[in-house]
Amino acid sequence: VLDKIPQYAVNINYEHKRIISQTRARVHLNYAEDLLWSKYFKEARNEILESISICFTFNAFVLYAKSLIIQILSYISPKTKKEKECDGKINLLYVNYSFDIGGIETLILDICRVLDKKKYNVSICSFQEGNYLESEFRQLRIPFYVLKKKPGIDISLIFKLRRLSKLINVDIIHTHNAAQWLYGALSCLGAKKPSVIHTQHLELKKDKKMLLSSLRFLSKKTHSVVCVAEALSGYLANSGRINQKNIKTFNQNQ
């Protein structure tokens, strides 16, 4: 959008062009910081160089130097956080937008209470801070991670979730509802693991057309799609254009 403004704006002056250039440079710099946080050093430096080519700033120079220092330290320093060693258990990560009191949130908590601890290492990931049920999970000695989501579509969240999955050696990501499914599936692209299991509880709102159109793609990157009702299975098959063979309906009697 910023690239197109000078082409279509009427009577744009030098001051406007300068502000647009500064904004474009800042976008690249903000993205570079997210990449650096996830230790994608080469990609981060490419974004910084792109920012500098648009509009040189001292902050960009400092961030570039910082990326070099952090990468060097990551090679020479002992790791403070080791991936979980394989103990024969399945490492399972539940992902949800928040863990305040609600139907999905209490459902995940109840599942965690009854899961066989000899078979599963369970972790929780929330996209929101200040979760009411966090203390309940911690009482069960279940690790609780917060990856704060920015407003709107947060591309950096994909890289953060991917980094977390590698850090704790996740085998399965279990997402609930479409937005979390989007970030969970995209974070696994190109990786051998984790596998994604998704549970859909509701139909999407009418203003979520773009998200609805992406469901068919997400289902191809997902091991199982579980619906809580037959009507919802039909909705995903028809409106979401998901292959009926990939959809399972939860049966309380099973």
PDB file of C-alpha atoms in Angstrom:
ATOM      1  CA  VAL A   1       0.000   0.000   0.000  1.00  0.00           C
ATOM      2  CA  LEU A   2       2.766   2.424   0.934  1.00  0.00           C
ATOM      3  CA  ASP A   3       4.560   1.669  -2.334  1.00  0.00           C
ATOM      4  CA  LYS A   4       1.449   2.493  -4.353  1.00  0.00           C
ATOM      5  CA  ILE A   5       0.570   5.789  -2.649  1.00  0.00           C
ATOM      6  CA  PRO A   6       3.061   7.962  -4.612  1.00  0.00           C
ATOM      7  CA  GLN A   7       1.712   6.540  -7.895  1.00  0.00           C
ATOM      8  CA  TYR A   8      -1.935   7.355  -7.255  1.00  0.00           C
ATOM      9  CA  ALA A   9      -1.936  10.252  -4.770  1.00  0.00           C
ATOM     10  CA  VAL A  10      -2.763  13.669  -6.260  1.00  0.00           C
ATOM     11  CA  ASN A  11      -0.511  16.649  -5.515  1.00  0.00           C
ATOM     12  CA  ILE A  12       1.794  14.669  -3.263  1.00  0.00           C
ATOM     13  CA  ASN A  13       4.693  16.855  -2.131  1.00  0.00           C
ATOM     14  CA  TYR A  14       8.211  16.244  -0.864  1.00  0.00           C
ATOM     15  CA  GLU A  15       7.150  16.213   2.810  1.00  0.00           C
ATOM     16  CA  HIS A  16       4.511  13.569   2.133  1.00  0.00           C
ATOM     17  CA  LYS A  17       7.027  11.413   0.263  1.00  0.00           C
ATOM     18  CA  ARG A  18       9.473  11.733   3.161  1.00  0.00           C
ATOM     19  CA  ILE A  19       6.846  10.584   5.678  1.00  0.00           C
ATOM     20  CA  ILE A  20       5.884   7.627   3.467  1.00  0.00           C
ATOM     21  CA  SER A  21       9.523   6.580   3.124  1.00  0.00           C
ATOM     22  CA  GLN A  22      10.038   6.771   6.892  1.00  0.00           C
ATOM     23  CA  THR A  23       6.918   4.677   7.457  1.00  0.00           C
ATOM     24  CA  ARG A  24       8.021   2.028   4.939  1.00  0.00           C
ATOM     25  CA  ALA A  25      11.433   1.848   6.601  1.00  0.00           C
ATOM     26  CA  ARG A  26       9.811   1.484  10.033  1.00  0.00           C
ATOM     27  CA  VAL A  27       7.619  -1.402   8.816  1.00  0.00           C
ATOM     28  CA  HIS A  28      10.703  -3.330   7.695  1.00  0.00           C
ATOM     29  CA  LEU A  29      12.475  -2.513  10.960  1.00  0.00           C
ATOM     30  CA  ASN A  30       9.580  -3.708  13.121  1.00  0.00           C
ATOM     31  CA  TYR A  31       9.425  -6.965  11.172  1.00  0.00           C
ATOM     32  CA  ALA A  32      13.201  -7.358  11.579  1.00  0.00           C
ATOM     33  CA  GLU A  33      12.829  -7.085  15.370  1.00  0.00           C
ATOM     34  CA  ASP A  34      10.246  -9.889  15.361  1.00  0.00           C
ATOM     35  CA  LEU A  35      12.525 -12.082  13.238  1.00  0.00           C
ATOM     36  CA  LEU A  36      15.466 -11.356  15.512  1.00  0.00           C
ATOM     37  CA  TRP A  37      13.374 -12.324  18.554  1.00  0.00           C
ATOM     38  CA  SER A  38      12.770 -15.689  16.881  1.00  0.00           C
ATOM     39  CA  LYS A  39      16.497 -15.999  16.003  1.00  0.00           C
ATOM     40  CA  TYR A  40      16.021 -15.761  12.244  1.00  0.00           C
ATOM     41  CA  PHE A  41      19.226 -13.740  11.978  1.00  0.00           C
ATOM     42  CA  LYS A  42      19.787 -13.735   8.211  1.00  0.00           C
ATOM     43  CA  GLU A  43      16.171 -12.813   7.446  1.00  0.00           C
ATOM     44  CA  ALA A  44      16.254 -10.075  10.106  1.00  0.00           C
ATOM     45  CA  ARG A  45      19.376  -8.496   8.601  1.00  0.00           C
ATOM     46  CA  ASN A  46      17.817  -8.557   5.129  1.00  0.00           C
ATOM     47  CA  GLU A  47      14.846  -6.600   6.480  1.00  0.00           C
ATOM     48  CA  ILE A  48      17.188  -4.133   8.220  1.00  0.00           C
ATOM     49  CA  LEU A  49      19.159  -3.566   5.009  1.00  0.00           C
ATOM     50  CA  GLU A  50      15.898  -3.008   3.145  1.00  0.00           C
ATOM     51  CA  SER A  51      14.928  -0.434   5.771  1.00  0.00           C
ATOM     52  CA  ILE A  52      18.289   1.313   5.445  1.00  0.00           C
ATOM     53  CA  SER A  53      18.017   1.417   1.645  1.00  0.00           C
ATOM     54  CA  ILE A  54      14.685   3.253   1.982  1.00  0.00           C
ATOM     55  CA  CYS A  55      15.629   5.625   4.783  1.00  0.00           C
ATOM     56  CA  PHE A  56      18.808   5.370   6.851  1.00  0.00           C
ATOM     57  CA  THR A  57      18.293   5.740  10.616  1.00  0.00           C
ATOM     58  CA  PHE A  58      20.555   5.295  13.601  1.00  0.00           C
ATOM     59  CA  ASN A  59      18.096   2.754  15.066  1.00  0.00           C
ATOM     60  CA  ALA A  60      18.503   0.561  11.976  1.00  0.00           C
ATOM     61  CA  PHE A  61      22.284   0.686  12.306  1.00  0.00           C
ATOM     62  CA  VAL A  62      22.084  -0.258  16.000  1.00  0.00           C
ATOM     63  CA  LEU A  63      19.676  -3.131  15.293  1.00  0.00           C
ATOM     64  CA  TYR A  64      21.980  -4.498  12.589  1.00  0.00           C
ATOM     65  CA  ALA A  65      24.932  -4.467  14.987  1.00  0.00           C
ATOM     66  CA  LYS A  66      22.739  -6.041  17.662  1.00  0.00           C
ATOM     67  CA  SER A  67      21.759  -8.893  15.306  1.00  0.00           C
ATOM     68  CA  LEU A  68      25.429  -9.698  14.683  1.00  0.00           C
ATOM     69  CA  ILE A  69      26.267  -9.679  18.400  1.00  0.00           C
ATOM     70  CA  ILE A  70      23.289 -11.862  19.351  1.00  0.00           C
ATOM     71  CA  GLN A  71      24.100 -14.407  16.638  1.00  0.00           C
ATOM     72  CA  ILE A  72      27.750 -14.622  17.769  1.00  0.00           C
ATOM     73  CA  LEU A  73      26.709 -15.051  21.412  1.00  0.00           C
ATOM     74  CA  SER A  74      24.207 -17.761  20.449  1.00  0.00           C
ATOM     75  CA  TYR A  75      27.091 -19.782  18.970  1.00  0.00           C
ATOM     76  CA  ILE A  76      29.603 -19.344  21.787  1.00  0.00           C
ATOM     77  CA  SER A  77      27.280 -19.343  24.813  1.00  0.00           C
ATOM     78  CA  PRO A  78      25.901 -22.506  26.417  1.00  0.00           C
ATOM     79  CA  LYS A  79      22.190 -22.978  25.850  1.00  0.00           C
ATOM     80  CA  THR A  80      20.099 -21.921  28.831  1.00  0.00           C
ATOM     81  CA  LYS A  81      16.962 -23.642  27.559  1.00  0.00           C
ATOM     82  CA  LYS A  82      17.328 -27.148  26.207  1.00  0.00           C
ATOM     83  CA  GLU A  83      14.747 -28.951  24.188  1.00  0.00           C
ATOM     84  CA  LYS A  84      12.936 -31.600  26.110  1.00  0.00           C
ATOM     85  CA  GLU A  85      14.729 -34.892  25.773  1.00  0.00           C
ATOM     86  CA  CYS A  86      12.777 -37.702  24.243  1.00  0.00           C
ATOM     87  CA  ASP A  87      11.283 -39.746  27.090  1.00  0.00           C
ATOM     88  CA  GLY A  88       8.863 -41.811  25.019  1.00  0.00           C
ATOM     89  CA  LYS A  89       5.990 -39.403  25.743  1.00  0.00           C
ATOM     90  CA  ILE A  90       4.046 -37.301  23.246  1.00  0.00           C
ATOM     91  CA  ASN A  91       4.675 -33.578  23.668  1.00  0.00           C
ATOM     92  CA  LEU A  92       1.280 -31.908  23.248  1.00  0.00           C
ATOM     93  CA  LEU A  93       0.722 -28.147  22.974  1.00  0.00           C
ATOM     94  CA  TYR A  94      -2.779 -26.684  23.358  1.00  0.00           C
ATOM     95  CA  VAL A  95      -3.168 -23.327  21.582  1.00  0.00           C
ATOM     96  CA  ASN A  96      -6.032 -20.938  22.246  1.00  0.00           C
ATOM     97  CA  TYR A  97      -6.528 -17.168  22.056  1.00  0.00           C
ATOM     98  CA  SER A  98      -6.932 -16.825  25.818  1.00  0.00           C
ATOM     99  CA  PHE A  99      -7.546 -18.880  28.941  1.00  0.00           C
ATOM    100  CA  ASP A 100     -10.119 -16.849  30.791  1.00  0.00           C
ATOM    101  CA  ILE A 101     -13.259 -18.616  32.024  1.00  0.00           C
ATOM    102  CA  GLY A 102     -15.136 -19.973  29.013  1.00  0.00           C
ATOM    103  CA  GLY A 103     -16.362 -23.194  27.429  1.00  0.00           C
ATOM    104  CA  ILE A 104     -13.281 -24.000  25.351  1.00  0.00           C
ATOM    105  CA  GLU A 105     -10.889 -22.907  28.072  1.00  0.00           C
ATOM    106  CA  THR A 106     -12.459 -25.023  30.806  1.00  0.00           C
ATOM    107  CA  LEU A 107     -12.732 -27.939  28.362  1.00  0.00           C
ATOM    108  CA  ILE A 108      -8.960 -27.852  27.773  1.00  0.00           C
ATOM    109  CA  LEU A 109      -8.364 -27.607  31.526  1.00  0.00           C
ATOM    110  CA  ASP A 110     -10.602 -30.641  32.176  1.00  0.00           C
ATOM    111  CA  ILE A 111      -8.814 -32.626  29.439  1.00  0.00           C
ATOM    112  CA  CYS A 112      -5.442 -31.783  30.995  1.00  0.00           C
ATOM    113  CA  ARG A 113      -6.664 -33.073  34.354  1.00  0.00           C
ATOM    114  CA  VAL A 114      -7.526 -36.523  32.974  1.00  0.00           C
ATOM    115  CA  LEU A 115      -4.804 -37.031  30.342  1.00  0.00           C
ATOM    116  CA  ASP A 116      -2.450 -39.900  31.110  1.00  0.00           C
ATOM    117  CA  LYS A 117       0.729 -38.186  32.336  1.00  0.00           C
ATOM    118  CA  LYS A 118       2.675 -41.328  31.500  1.00  0.00           C
ATOM    119  CA  LYS A 119       1.861 -40.843  27.821  1.00  0.00           C
ATOM    120  CA  TYR A 120       1.752 -37.058  27.402  1.00  0.00           C
ATOM    121  CA  ASN A 121       3.818 -33.993  28.256  1.00  0.00           C
ATOM    122  CA  VAL A 122       1.258 -31.183  28.057  1.00  0.00           C
ATOM    123  CA  SER A 123       1.936 -27.461  27.561  1.00  0.00           C
ATOM    124  CA  ILE A 124      -0.375 -24.486  27.089  1.00  0.00           C
ATOM    125  CA  CYS A 125      -0.004 -21.473  24.782  1.00  0.00           C
ATOM    126  CA  SER A 126      -2.156 -18.356  25.017  1.00  0.00           C
ATOM    127  CA  PHE A 127      -2.207 -15.384  22.634  1.00  0.00           C
ATOM    128  CA  GLN A 128      -3.298 -13.047  25.433  1.00  0.00           C
ATOM    129  CA  GLU A 129      -1.817 -11.915  28.744  1.00  0.00           C
ATOM    130  CA  GLY A 130      -3.620 -11.949  32.084  1.00  0.00           C
ATOM    131  CA  ASN A 131      -5.284 -15.352  31.786  1.00  0.00           C
ATOM    132  CA  TYR A 132      -7.630 -16.157  34.667  1.00  0.00           C
ATOM    133  CA  LEU A 133      -7.114 -19.931  34.409  1.00  0.00           C
ATOM    134  CA  GLU A 134      -3.315 -19.743  34.201  1.00  0.00           C
ATOM    135  CA  SER A 135      -2.960 -20.484  37.924  1.00  0.00           C
ATOM    136  CA  GLU A 136      -5.123 -23.604  37.511  1.00  0.00           C
ATOM    137  CA  PHE A 137      -2.771 -24.998  34.862  1.00  0.00           C
ATOM    138  CA  ARG A 138       0.295 -24.142  36.924  1.00  0.00           C
ATOM    139  CA  GLN A 139      -1.181 -25.986  39.915  1.00  0.00           C
ATOM    140  CA  LEU A 140      -1.268 -29.038  37.652  1.00  0.00           C
ATOM    141  CA  ARG A 141       2.422 -28.365  36.891  1.00  0.00           C
ATOM    142  CA  ILE A 142       1.615 -27.692  33.249  1.00  0.00           C
ATOM    143  CA  PRO A 143       3.942 -25.167  31.536  1.00  0.00           C
ATOM    144  CA  PHE A 144       2.034 -22.047  30.444  1.00  0.00           C
ATOM    145  CA  TYR A 145       3.391 -19.838  27.643  1.00  0.00           C
ATOM    146  CA  VAL A 146       2.097 -16.460  26.496  1.00  0.00           C
ATOM    147  CA  LEU A 147       2.782 -15.275  22.933  1.00  0.00           C
ATOM    148  CA  LYS A 148       1.047 -11.915  22.884  1.00  0.00           C
ATOM    149  CA  LYS A 149      -0.853 -11.321  19.650  1.00  0.00           C
ATOM    150  CA  LYS A 150      -0.796  -7.891  18.056  1.00  0.00           C
ATOM    151  CA  PRO A 151      -4.098  -6.404  16.795  1.00  0.00           C
ATOM    152  CA  GLY A 152      -5.214  -7.638  13.391  1.00  0.00           C
ATOM    153  CA  ILE A 153      -3.221 -10.230  11.474  1.00  0.00           C
ATOM    154  CA  ASP A 154       0.062 -10.759  13.333  1.00  0.00           C
ATOM    155  CA  ILE A 155       2.608 -12.385  10.990  1.00  0.00           C
ATOM    156  CA  SER A 156       5.276 -12.416  13.706  1.00  0.00           C
ATOM    157  CA  LEU A 157       3.089 -14.725  15.779  1.00  0.00           C
ATOM    158  CA  ILE A 158       3.685 -17.513  13.235  1.00  0.00           C
ATOM    159  CA  PHE A 159       7.444 -17.309  13.797  1.00  0.00           C
ATOM    160  CA  LYS A 160       7.055 -17.089  17.579  1.00  0.00           C
ATOM    161  CA  LEU A 161       4.824 -20.170  17.688  1.00  0.00           C
ATOM    162  CA  ARG A 162       7.224 -22.035  15.403  1.00  0.00           C
ATOM    163  CA  ARG A 163      10.125 -21.115  17.696  1.00  0.00           C
ATOM    164  CA  LEU A 164       8.213 -22.237  20.803  1.00  0.00           C
ATOM    165  CA  SER A 165       7.339 -25.572  19.153  1.00  0.00           C
ATOM    166  CA  LYS A 166      11.017 -26.221  18.424  1.00  0.00           C
ATOM    167  CA  LEU A 167      12.078 -25.110  21.889  1.00  0.00           C
ATOM    168  CA  ILE A 168       9.850 -27.579  23.736  1.00  0.00           C
ATOM    169  CA  ASN A 169       9.995 -30.239  20.991  1.00  0.00           C
ATOM    170  CA  VAL A 170       6.250 -30.350  20.298  1.00  0.00           C
ATOM    171  CA  ASP A 171       4.841 -33.433  18.561  1.00  0.00           C
ATOM    172  CA  ILE A 172       1.217 -32.269  18.305  1.00  0.00           C
ATOM    173  CA  ILE A 173      -0.342 -28.804  18.270  1.00  0.00           C
ATOM    174  CA  HIS A 174      -4.033 -28.871  19.164  1.00  0.00           C
ATOM    175  CA  THR A 175      -5.853 -25.685  18.132  1.00  0.00           C
ATOM    176  CA  HIS A 176      -9.402 -24.557  18.836  1.00  0.00           C
ATOM    177  CA  ASN A 177     -11.414 -22.392  16.399  1.00  0.00           C
ATOM    178  CA  ALA A 178     -10.288 -20.954  13.085  1.00  0.00           C
ATOM    179  CA  ALA A 179      -7.997 -18.033  14.020  1.00  0.00           C
ATOM    180  CA  GLN A 180      -5.795 -20.217  16.223  1.00  0.00           C
ATOM    181  CA  TRP A 181      -5.898 -22.902  13.516  1.00  0.00           C
ATOM    182  CA  LEU A 182      -4.507 -20.395  11.013  1.00  0.00           C
ATOM    183  CA  TYR A 183      -1.448 -19.560  13.155  1.00  0.00           C
ATOM    184  CA  GLY A 184      -0.924 -23.166  14.252  1.00  0.00           C
ATOM    185  CA  ALA A 185      -0.977 -24.604  10.728  1.00  0.00           C
ATOM    186  CA  LEU A 186       1.202 -21.858   9.214  1.00  0.00           C
ATOM    187  CA  SER A 187       3.792 -22.269  11.989  1.00  0.00           C
ATOM    188  CA  CYS A 188       4.255 -25.909  10.917  1.00  0.00           C
ATOM    189  CA  LEU A 189       4.769 -25.297   7.197  1.00  0.00           C
ATOM    190  CA  GLY A 190       7.866 -27.028   5.866  1.00  0.00           C
ATOM    191  CA  ALA A 191       8.556 -28.825   9.162  1.00  0.00           C
ATOM    192  CA  LYS A 192       8.368 -32.584   9.779  1.00  0.00           C
ATOM    193  CA  LYS A 193       6.653 -31.919  13.088  1.00  0.00           C
ATOM    194  CA  PRO A 194       4.556 -30.975  14.933  1.00  0.00           C
ATOM    195  CA  SER A 195       1.349 -32.344  13.469  1.00  0.00           C
ATOM    196  CA  VAL A 196      -1.787 -30.239  13.828  1.00  0.00           C
ATOM    197  CA  ILE A 197      -5.105 -31.419  15.258  1.00  0.00           C
ATOM    198  CA  HIS A 198      -7.902 -28.864  15.121  1.00  0.00           C
ATOM    199  CA  THR A 199     -11.271 -28.661  16.866  1.00  0.00           C
ATOM    200  CA  GLN A 200     -13.915 -26.326  15.447  1.00  0.00           C
ATOM    201  CA  HIS A 201     -16.644 -25.206  17.828  1.00  0.00           C
ATOM    202  CA  LEU A 202     -18.504 -22.496  15.887  1.00  0.00           C
ATOM    203  CA  GLU A 203     -19.360 -21.287  12.417  1.00  0.00           C
ATOM    204  CA  LEU A 204     -17.326 -18.264  11.320  1.00  0.00           C
ATOM    205  CA  LYS A 205     -18.879 -14.812  11.372  1.00  0.00           C
ATOM    206  CA  LYS A 206     -19.988 -13.375   8.023  1.00  0.00           C
ATOM    207  CA  ASP A 207     -17.174 -10.769   8.035  1.00  0.00           C
ATOM    208  CA  LYS A 208     -14.511 -13.536   8.146  1.00  0.00           C
ATOM    209  CA  LYS A 209     -14.682 -14.391   4.426  1.00  0.00           C
ATOM    210  CA  MET A 210     -10.901 -14.372   3.971  1.00  0.00           C
ATOM    211  CA  LEU A 211     -10.411 -16.732   6.901  1.00  0.00           C
ATOM    212  CA  LEU A 212     -13.200 -18.981   5.613  1.00  0.00           C
ATOM    213  CA  SER A 213     -11.572 -19.170   2.173  1.00  0.00           C
ATOM    214  CA  SER A 214      -8.307 -20.325   3.782  1.00  0.00           C
ATOM    215  CA  LEU A 215      -9.835 -23.311   5.601  1.00  0.00           C
ATOM    216  CA  ARG A 216      -9.395 -25.710   2.658  1.00  0.00           C
ATOM    217  CA  PHE A 217      -5.664 -24.916   2.570  1.00  0.00           C
ATOM    218  CA  LEU A 218      -5.350 -25.257   6.357  1.00  0.00           C
ATOM    219  CA  SER A 219      -7.085 -28.641   6.298  1.00  0.00           C
ATOM    220  CA  LYS A 220      -4.395 -29.979   3.944  1.00  0.00           C
ATOM    221  CA  LYS A 221      -1.782 -29.090   6.569  1.00  0.00           C
ATOM    222  CA  THR A 222      -3.821 -30.652   9.382  1.00  0.00           C
ATOM    223  CA  HIS A 223      -3.898 -34.287  10.518  1.00  0.00           C
ATOM    224  CA  SER A 224      -7.472 -34.188  11.809  1.00  0.00           C
ATOM    225  CA  VAL A 225     -10.315 -31.657  11.874  1.00  0.00           C
ATOM    226  CA  VAL A 226     -12.811 -32.418  14.631  1.00  0.00           C
ATOM    227  CA  CYS A 227     -16.250 -30.772  14.818  1.00  0.00           C
ATOM    228  CA  VAL A 228     -18.463 -30.709  17.878  1.00  0.00           C
ATOM    229  CA  ALA A 229     -21.689 -31.254  15.882  1.00  0.00           C
ATOM    230  CA  GLU A 230     -22.891 -32.778  12.609  1.00  0.00           C
ATOM    231  CA  ALA A 231     -24.216 -29.409  11.422  1.00  0.00           C
ATOM    232  CA  LEU A 232     -20.759 -27.889  11.865  1.00  0.00           C
ATOM    233  CA  SER A 233     -19.210 -30.727   9.854  1.00  0.00           C
ATOM    234  CA  GLY A 234     -21.584 -29.922   7.013  1.00  0.00           C
ATOM    235  CA  TYR A 235     -20.726 -26.229   7.274  1.00  0.00           C
ATOM    236  CA  LEU A 236     -16.981 -26.894   6.931  1.00  0.00           C
ATOM    237  CA  ALA A 237     -17.554 -29.287   4.034  1.00  0.00           C
ATOM    238  CA  ASN A 238     -19.852 -26.914   2.137  1.00  0.00           C
ATOM    239  CA  SER A 239     -18.820 -23.358   3.042  1.00  0.00           C
ATOM    240  CA  GLY A 240     -15.197 -24.201   3.894  1.00  0.00           C
ATOM    241  CA  ARG A 241     -14.837 -26.616   0.924  1.00  0.00           C
ATOM    242  CA  ILE A 242     -12.983 -29.106   3.141  1.00  0.00           C
ATOM    243  CA  ASN A 243     -12.904 -32.720   2.022  1.00  0.00           C
ATOM    244  CA  GLN A 244     -15.490 -34.622   4.072  1.00  0.00           C
ATOM    245  CA  LYS A 245     -12.959 -37.434   4.590  1.00  0.00           C
ATOM    246  CA  ASN A 246     -10.752 -35.054   6.607  1.00  0.00           C
ATOM    247  CA  ILE A 247     -13.556 -34.092   8.991  1.00  0.00           C
ATOM    248  CA  LYS A 248     -14.478 -36.024  12.118  1.00  0.00           C
ATOM    249  CA  THR A 249     -17.482 -35.320  14.323  1.00  0.00           C
ATOM    250  CA  PHE A 250     -17.139 -35.617  18.082  1.00  0.00           C
ATOM    251  CA  ASN A 251     -19.336 -38.349  19.484  1.00  0.00           C
ATOM    252  CA  GLN A 252     -19.883 -38.116  23.224  1.00  0.00           C
ATOM    253  CA  ASN A 253     -20.667 -41.821  23.441  1.00  0.00           C
ATOM    254  CA  GLN A 254     -17.326 -42.892  21.929  1.00  0.00           C
TER     255      GLN A 254
END
